XYZ file of C-alpha atoms in Angstrom:
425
model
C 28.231 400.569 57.863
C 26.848 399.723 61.396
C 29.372 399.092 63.963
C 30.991 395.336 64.952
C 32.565 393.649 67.365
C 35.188 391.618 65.879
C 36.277 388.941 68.021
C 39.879 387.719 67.268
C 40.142 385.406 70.377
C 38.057 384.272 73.179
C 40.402 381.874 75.128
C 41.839 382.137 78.515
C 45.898 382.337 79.297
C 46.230 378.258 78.777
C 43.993 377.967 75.526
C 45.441 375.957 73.261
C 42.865 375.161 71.311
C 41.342 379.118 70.228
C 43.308 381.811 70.457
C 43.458 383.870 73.476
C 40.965 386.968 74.285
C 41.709 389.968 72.458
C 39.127 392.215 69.567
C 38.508 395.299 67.943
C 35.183 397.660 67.293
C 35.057 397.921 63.622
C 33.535 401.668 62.632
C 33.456 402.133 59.237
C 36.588 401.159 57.747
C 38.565 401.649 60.863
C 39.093 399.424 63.713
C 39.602 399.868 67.453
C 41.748 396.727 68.406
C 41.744 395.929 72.151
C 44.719 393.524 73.186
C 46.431 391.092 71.062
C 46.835 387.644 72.483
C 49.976 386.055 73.486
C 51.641 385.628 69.994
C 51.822 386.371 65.957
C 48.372 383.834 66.101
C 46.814 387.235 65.922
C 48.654 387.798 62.395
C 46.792 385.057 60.738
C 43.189 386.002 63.186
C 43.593 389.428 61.170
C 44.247 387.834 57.784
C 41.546 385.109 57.883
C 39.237 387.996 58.773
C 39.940 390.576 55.804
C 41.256 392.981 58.508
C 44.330 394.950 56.930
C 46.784 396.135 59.588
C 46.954 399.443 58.059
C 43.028 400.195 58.960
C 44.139 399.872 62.933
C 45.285 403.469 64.216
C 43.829 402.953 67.767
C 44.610 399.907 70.052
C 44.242 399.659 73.762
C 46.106 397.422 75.797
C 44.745 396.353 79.300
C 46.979 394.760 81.222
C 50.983 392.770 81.364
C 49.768 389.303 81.095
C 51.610 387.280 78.490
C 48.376 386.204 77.008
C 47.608 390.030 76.511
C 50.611 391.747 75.305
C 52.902 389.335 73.645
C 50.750 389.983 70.331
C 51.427 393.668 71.030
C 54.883 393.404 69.983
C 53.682 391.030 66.382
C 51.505 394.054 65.678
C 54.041 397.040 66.728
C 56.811 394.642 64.529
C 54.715 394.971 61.587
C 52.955 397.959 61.610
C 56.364 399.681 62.410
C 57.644 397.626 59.069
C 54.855 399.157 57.094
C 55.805 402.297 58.148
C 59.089 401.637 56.925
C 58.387 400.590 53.632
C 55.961 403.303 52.840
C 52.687 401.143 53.416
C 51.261 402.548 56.299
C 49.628 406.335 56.753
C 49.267 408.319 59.568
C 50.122 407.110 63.045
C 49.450 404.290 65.268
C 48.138 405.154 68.613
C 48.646 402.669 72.200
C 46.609 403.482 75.189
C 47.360 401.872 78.293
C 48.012 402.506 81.864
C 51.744 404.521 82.519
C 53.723 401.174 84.379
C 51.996 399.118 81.299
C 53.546 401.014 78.554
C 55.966 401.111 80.139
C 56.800 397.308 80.123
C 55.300 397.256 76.583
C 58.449 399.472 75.108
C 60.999 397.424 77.109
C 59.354 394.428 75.690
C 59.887 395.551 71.913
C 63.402 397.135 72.811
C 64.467 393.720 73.921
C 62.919 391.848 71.053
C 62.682 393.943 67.867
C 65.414 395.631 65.727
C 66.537 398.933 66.391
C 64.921 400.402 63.269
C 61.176 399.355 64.345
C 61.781 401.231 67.747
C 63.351 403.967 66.031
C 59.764 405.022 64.920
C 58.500 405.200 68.631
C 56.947 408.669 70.132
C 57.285 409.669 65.900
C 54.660 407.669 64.313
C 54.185 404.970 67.097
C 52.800 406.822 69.944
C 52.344 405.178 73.732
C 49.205 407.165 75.257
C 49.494 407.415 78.767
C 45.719 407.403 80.654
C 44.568 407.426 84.449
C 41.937 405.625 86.332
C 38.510 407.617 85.173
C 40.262 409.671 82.009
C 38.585 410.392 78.615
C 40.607 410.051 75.091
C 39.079 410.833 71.603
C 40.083 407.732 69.862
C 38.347 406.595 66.386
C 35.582 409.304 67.049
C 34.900 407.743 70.507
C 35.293 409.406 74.043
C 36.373 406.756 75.441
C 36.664 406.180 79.510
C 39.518 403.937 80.817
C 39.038 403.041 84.456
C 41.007 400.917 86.957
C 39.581 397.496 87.558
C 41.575 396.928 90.663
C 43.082 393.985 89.783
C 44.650 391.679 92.421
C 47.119 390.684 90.848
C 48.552 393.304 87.758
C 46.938 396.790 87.557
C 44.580 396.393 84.855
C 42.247 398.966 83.317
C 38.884 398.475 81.838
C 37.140 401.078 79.534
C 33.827 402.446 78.620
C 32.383 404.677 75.142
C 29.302 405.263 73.684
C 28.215 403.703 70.134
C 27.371 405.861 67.350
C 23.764 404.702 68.212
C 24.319 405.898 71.919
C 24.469 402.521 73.536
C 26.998 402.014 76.231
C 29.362 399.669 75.744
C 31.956 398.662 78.313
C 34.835 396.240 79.099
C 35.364 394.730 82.627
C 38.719 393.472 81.506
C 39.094 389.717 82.216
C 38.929 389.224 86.359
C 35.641 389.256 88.333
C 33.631 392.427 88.396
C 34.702 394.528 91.399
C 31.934 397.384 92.815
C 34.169 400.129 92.821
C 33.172 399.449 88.722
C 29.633 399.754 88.867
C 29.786 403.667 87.536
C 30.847 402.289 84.408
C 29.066 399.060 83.953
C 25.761 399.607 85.598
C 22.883 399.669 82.703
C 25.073 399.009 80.524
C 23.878 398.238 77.007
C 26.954 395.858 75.764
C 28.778 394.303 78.800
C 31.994 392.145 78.006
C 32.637 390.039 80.916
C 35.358 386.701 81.723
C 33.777 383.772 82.250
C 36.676 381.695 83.127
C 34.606 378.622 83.234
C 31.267 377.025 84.100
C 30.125 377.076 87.590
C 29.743 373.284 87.509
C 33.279 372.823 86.590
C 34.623 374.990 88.990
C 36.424 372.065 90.991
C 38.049 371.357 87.851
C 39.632 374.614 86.756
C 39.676 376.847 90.433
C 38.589 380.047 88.985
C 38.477 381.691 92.698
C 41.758 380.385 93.083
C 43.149 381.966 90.036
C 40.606 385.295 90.854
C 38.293 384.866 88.283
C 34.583 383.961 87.717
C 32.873 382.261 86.078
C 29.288 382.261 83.423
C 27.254 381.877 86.711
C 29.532 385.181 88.399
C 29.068 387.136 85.459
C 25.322 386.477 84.401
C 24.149 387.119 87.936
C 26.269 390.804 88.156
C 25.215 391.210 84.635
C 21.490 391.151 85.744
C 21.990 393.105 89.112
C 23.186 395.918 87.045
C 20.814 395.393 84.339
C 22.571 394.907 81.422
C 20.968 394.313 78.120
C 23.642 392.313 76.383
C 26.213 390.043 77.647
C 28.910 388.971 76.118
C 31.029 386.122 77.949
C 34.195 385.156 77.253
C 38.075 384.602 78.172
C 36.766 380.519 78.672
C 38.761 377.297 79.132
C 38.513 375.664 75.829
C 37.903 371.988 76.620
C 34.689 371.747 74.794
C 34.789 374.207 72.288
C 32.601 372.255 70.286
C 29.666 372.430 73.073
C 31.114 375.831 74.528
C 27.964 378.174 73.021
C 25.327 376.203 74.510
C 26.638 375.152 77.933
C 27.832 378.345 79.031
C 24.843 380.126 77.219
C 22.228 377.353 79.453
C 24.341 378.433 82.743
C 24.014 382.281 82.156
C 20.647 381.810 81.145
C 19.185 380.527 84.580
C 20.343 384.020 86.148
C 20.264 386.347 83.401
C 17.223 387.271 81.104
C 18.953 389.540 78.762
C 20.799 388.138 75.458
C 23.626 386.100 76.215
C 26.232 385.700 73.302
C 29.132 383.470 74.032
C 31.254 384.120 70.452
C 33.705 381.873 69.358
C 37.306 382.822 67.788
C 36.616 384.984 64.323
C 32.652 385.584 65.120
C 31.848 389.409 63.894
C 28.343 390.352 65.988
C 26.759 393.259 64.995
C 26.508 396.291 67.492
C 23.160 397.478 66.752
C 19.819 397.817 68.781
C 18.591 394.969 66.184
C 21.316 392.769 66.833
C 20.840 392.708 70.079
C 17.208 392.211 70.181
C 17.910 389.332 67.684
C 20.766 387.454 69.365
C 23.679 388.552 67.238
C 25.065 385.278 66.988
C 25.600 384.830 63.527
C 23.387 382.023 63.128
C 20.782 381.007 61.637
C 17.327 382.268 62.834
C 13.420 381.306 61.854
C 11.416 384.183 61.715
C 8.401 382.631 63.665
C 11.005 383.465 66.842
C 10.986 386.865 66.776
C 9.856 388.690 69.410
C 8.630 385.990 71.399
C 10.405 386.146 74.815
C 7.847 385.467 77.689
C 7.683 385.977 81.259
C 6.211 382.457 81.841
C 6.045 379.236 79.731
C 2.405 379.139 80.644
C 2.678 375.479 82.411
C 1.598 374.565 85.798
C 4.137 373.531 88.116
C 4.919 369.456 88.554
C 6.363 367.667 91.056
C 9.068 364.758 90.679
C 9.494 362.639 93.649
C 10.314 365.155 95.795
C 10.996 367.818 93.746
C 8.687 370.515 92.772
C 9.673 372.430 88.742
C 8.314 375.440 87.209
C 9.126 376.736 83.651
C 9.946 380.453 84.500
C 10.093 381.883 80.949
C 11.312 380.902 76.823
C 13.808 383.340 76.502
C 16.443 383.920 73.560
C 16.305 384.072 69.850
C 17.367 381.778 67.087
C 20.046 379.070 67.820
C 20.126 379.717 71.364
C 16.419 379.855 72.544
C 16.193 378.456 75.935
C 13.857 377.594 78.575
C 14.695 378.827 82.455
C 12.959 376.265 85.040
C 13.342 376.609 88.692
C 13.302 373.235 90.943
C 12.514 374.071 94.639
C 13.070 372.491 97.757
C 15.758 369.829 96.396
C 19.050 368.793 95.331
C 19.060 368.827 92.405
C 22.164 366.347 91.489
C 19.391 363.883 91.830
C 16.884 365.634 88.632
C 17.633 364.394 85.009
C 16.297 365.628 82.163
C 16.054 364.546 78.648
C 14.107 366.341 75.163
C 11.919 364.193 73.224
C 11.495 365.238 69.953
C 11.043 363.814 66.278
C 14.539 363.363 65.681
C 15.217 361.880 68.622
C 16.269 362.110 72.674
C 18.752 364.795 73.432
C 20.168 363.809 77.015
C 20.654 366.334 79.729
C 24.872 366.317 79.342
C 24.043 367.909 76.220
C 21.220 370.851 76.451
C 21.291 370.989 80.049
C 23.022 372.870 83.143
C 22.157 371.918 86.305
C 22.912 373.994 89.620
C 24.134 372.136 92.175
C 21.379 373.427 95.406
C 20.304 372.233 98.862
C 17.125 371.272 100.494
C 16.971 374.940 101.077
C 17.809 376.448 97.924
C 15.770 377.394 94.849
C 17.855 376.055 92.120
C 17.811 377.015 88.273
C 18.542 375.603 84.859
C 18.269 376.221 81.791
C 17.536 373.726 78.609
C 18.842 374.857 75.479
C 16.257 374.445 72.652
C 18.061 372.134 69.722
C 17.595 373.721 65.964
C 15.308 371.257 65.053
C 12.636 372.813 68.093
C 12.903 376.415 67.119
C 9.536 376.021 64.981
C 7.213 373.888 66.844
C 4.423 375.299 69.234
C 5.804 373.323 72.001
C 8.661 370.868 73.549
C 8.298 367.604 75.254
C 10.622 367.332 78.677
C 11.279 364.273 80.437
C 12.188 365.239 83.912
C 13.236 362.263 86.117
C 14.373 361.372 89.900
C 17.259 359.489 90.242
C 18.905 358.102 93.041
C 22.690 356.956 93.211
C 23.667 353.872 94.325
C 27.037 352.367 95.369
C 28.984 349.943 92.699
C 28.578 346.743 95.095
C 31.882 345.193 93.129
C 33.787 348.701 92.671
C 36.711 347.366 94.994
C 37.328 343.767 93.332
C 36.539 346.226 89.705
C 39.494 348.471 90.724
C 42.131 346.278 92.222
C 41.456 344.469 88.607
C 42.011 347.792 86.702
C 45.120 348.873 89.168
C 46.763 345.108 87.652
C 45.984 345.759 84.256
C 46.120 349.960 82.914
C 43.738 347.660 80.270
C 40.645 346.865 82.515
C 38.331 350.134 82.280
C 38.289 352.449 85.878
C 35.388 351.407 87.107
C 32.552 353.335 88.542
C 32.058 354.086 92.162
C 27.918 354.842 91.919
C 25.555 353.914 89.780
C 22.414 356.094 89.076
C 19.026 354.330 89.306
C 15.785 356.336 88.308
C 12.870 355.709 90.344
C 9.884 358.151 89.106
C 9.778 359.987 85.900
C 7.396 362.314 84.414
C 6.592 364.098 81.318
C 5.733 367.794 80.653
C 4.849 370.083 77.711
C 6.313 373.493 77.808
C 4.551 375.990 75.490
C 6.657 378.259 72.889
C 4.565 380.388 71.663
């Protein structure tokens, strides 16, 4: 059996509504688990995915945080129980930095009967490992190295896949250069993306040191990557999640994207990557059909001037990567005709807030019902924003009565529009 990535959370420390960011690499029968979330949610993750507690020998812990290691002490509580009751052979096996483990046994000491510790350093055994040291774990070497955290020490880790891809874990704060040993060319890159770039007013990833899907796509294709997963999110669109944060990776990073959700399994193969591993659906006229242009001349919109830079992606997640010069481009609105209807740009679009200097990018991820047809319609518009003449009288009204709607301060008025057909095969 090939090797997975099983992915048993993808949230960040406040996610309420997935689980937070934790995994394992499935080989065989065997798993590597890697963190555990911040309670027993991860008891019912493993259930719902058929993975049997006594088929995880190996787990690696990366750093304190609560939503990290309180599932550490769930899994040592019933592992150790197993044990116990004569359901559970050979030895379980905790890697983590020395202060770490530390904290982790004081943790379970405080909270767990005396007879689950009383298997420690027997059959549960805390593995000690320094910045840039090699354990044999699960037939991996395996690499841990020190992220250099600002805030907890925190280790990352590298191995090699049975097929000889690299695969390597930046932990969950921004990627930091002293790294780049260990991520640079990597083939599988697993990388925080705290939130969207657009939102970042809303959630203060810098604040909080952390990046977000912009950060990580644009180190992901400095140290060229080939696949890139993104995760540890916000989870206030969950529903939308894939596709926005896939579109705003996309417009700096050519290699596959995947942005799993809570129980996704992705395949950790050369032909999983090459296909999108996203366990979904996929037409088979989309193979292979990445391009380094779109093949359409470039078009002007009022002032703006957009080129198609490339269709990129495979099945559910195809997208287009456009670049609009010399313009801000808060004022460009975009919109997909199609047979089934108009997909507006809050939807398939991620626009990158630019100057009159910049060269901004965006991406426009392709709906299902496009993935067949030889081209796409856009509808690229300028639109200019215009003050709410009666937003004062509106808001005194709504300040009176919680009833009366906040009203808006702009309204957005288009004033030229054009249509272009992008080629997609």
């Amino acid at each position: 059996m090939a090797e997975s990535l099983y992915v048993f959370g993808t949230g960040n420390a406040g996610a309420v509504n997935c689980y937070n960011t934790c995994f394992a690499l499935r080989k065989e029968d065997e798993y590597l688990m890697v963190d555990a979330g911040g309670g027993n949610g991860i008891l019912r993750i493993l259930r719902d995915m058929n993975v049997p507690m006594s088929a995880i020998h190996h787990m690696i812990v990366t750093h304190e945080h609560t939503d990290h290691v309180l599932g550490v002490v769930w899994m040592v509580r019933m592992i150790a129980t197993a044990m116990l009751q004569g359901k559970y052979e050979g030895n379980l096996h905790i890697y983590g930095h020395e202060e770490l483990l530390g904290k982790v046994r004081t943790l379970c000491a405080l909270t767990l009967q005396k007879k689950h510790c009383a298997v420690f350093d027997d059959r549960i055994l805390f593995e000690v490992v320094a910045d840039g040291e090699s354990r044999q774990a699960l037939g991996y070497d395996i690499t841990f190295f020190d992220i250099h955290s600002t805030k907890a020490p925190q280790f990352g880790f590298s191995l090699k896949l049975e097929s000889g891809e690299t695969f390597t874990c930046l932990g969950d704060e921004p990627y930091n250069p002293l790294c780049k040993i260990y991520a640079e060319h990597a083939d599988w890159l697993l990388s925080e993306a705290f939130c969207l770039y657009e939102d970042r007013e809303r959630f203060k990833p810098y604040e909080k040191h952390h990046s977000t899907a912009k950060d990580g796509a644009q180190q992901a294709a400095e140290l060229g990557v080939k696949n890139l997963v993104l995760w540890h999110t916000e989870d206030s669109n969950l529903a939308h999640r894939k596709a926005r944060y896939t579109a705003e990776a996309a417009a700096y990073f050519s290699g596959n994207i995947l942005v799993p959700d809570d129980r996704e399994i992705i395949p950790l193969s050369a032909s999983a990557a090459k296909d999108g591993a996203q366990n979904t659906a996929q037409g088979p006229a989309q193979k292979n059909r990445e391009k380094e242009s779109c093949g359409m001349e470039s078009i002007k919109v009022g002032f703006l001037k957009v080129t198609c830079k490339g269709v990129r992606g495979e099945g559910a997640l195809r997208y287009a990567a456009f670049r609009a010069e010399n313009s801000t481009v808060r004022n460009l609105y975009l919109s997909l005709d199609s047979a089934n209807g108009r997909a507006q740009s809050s939807e398939i679009l991620k626009l990158e807030p630019g100057t009159a200097e910049e060269n901004a990018k965006f991406a426009v991820v392709l709906p299902e019902q496009e993935w067949q047809k030889d081209s796409i319609t856009l509808v690229l518009s300028q639109r200019d924003r215009v003050l709410n003449p009666d937003y004062d009288a509106q808001m005194e009204a709504h300040q009176e009565n919680v009833d009366v709607p906040e009203p808006p301060k702009y309204f957005f008025k288009i004033s030229e529009k054009v249509a272009v057909t992008v080629p997609l095969r």
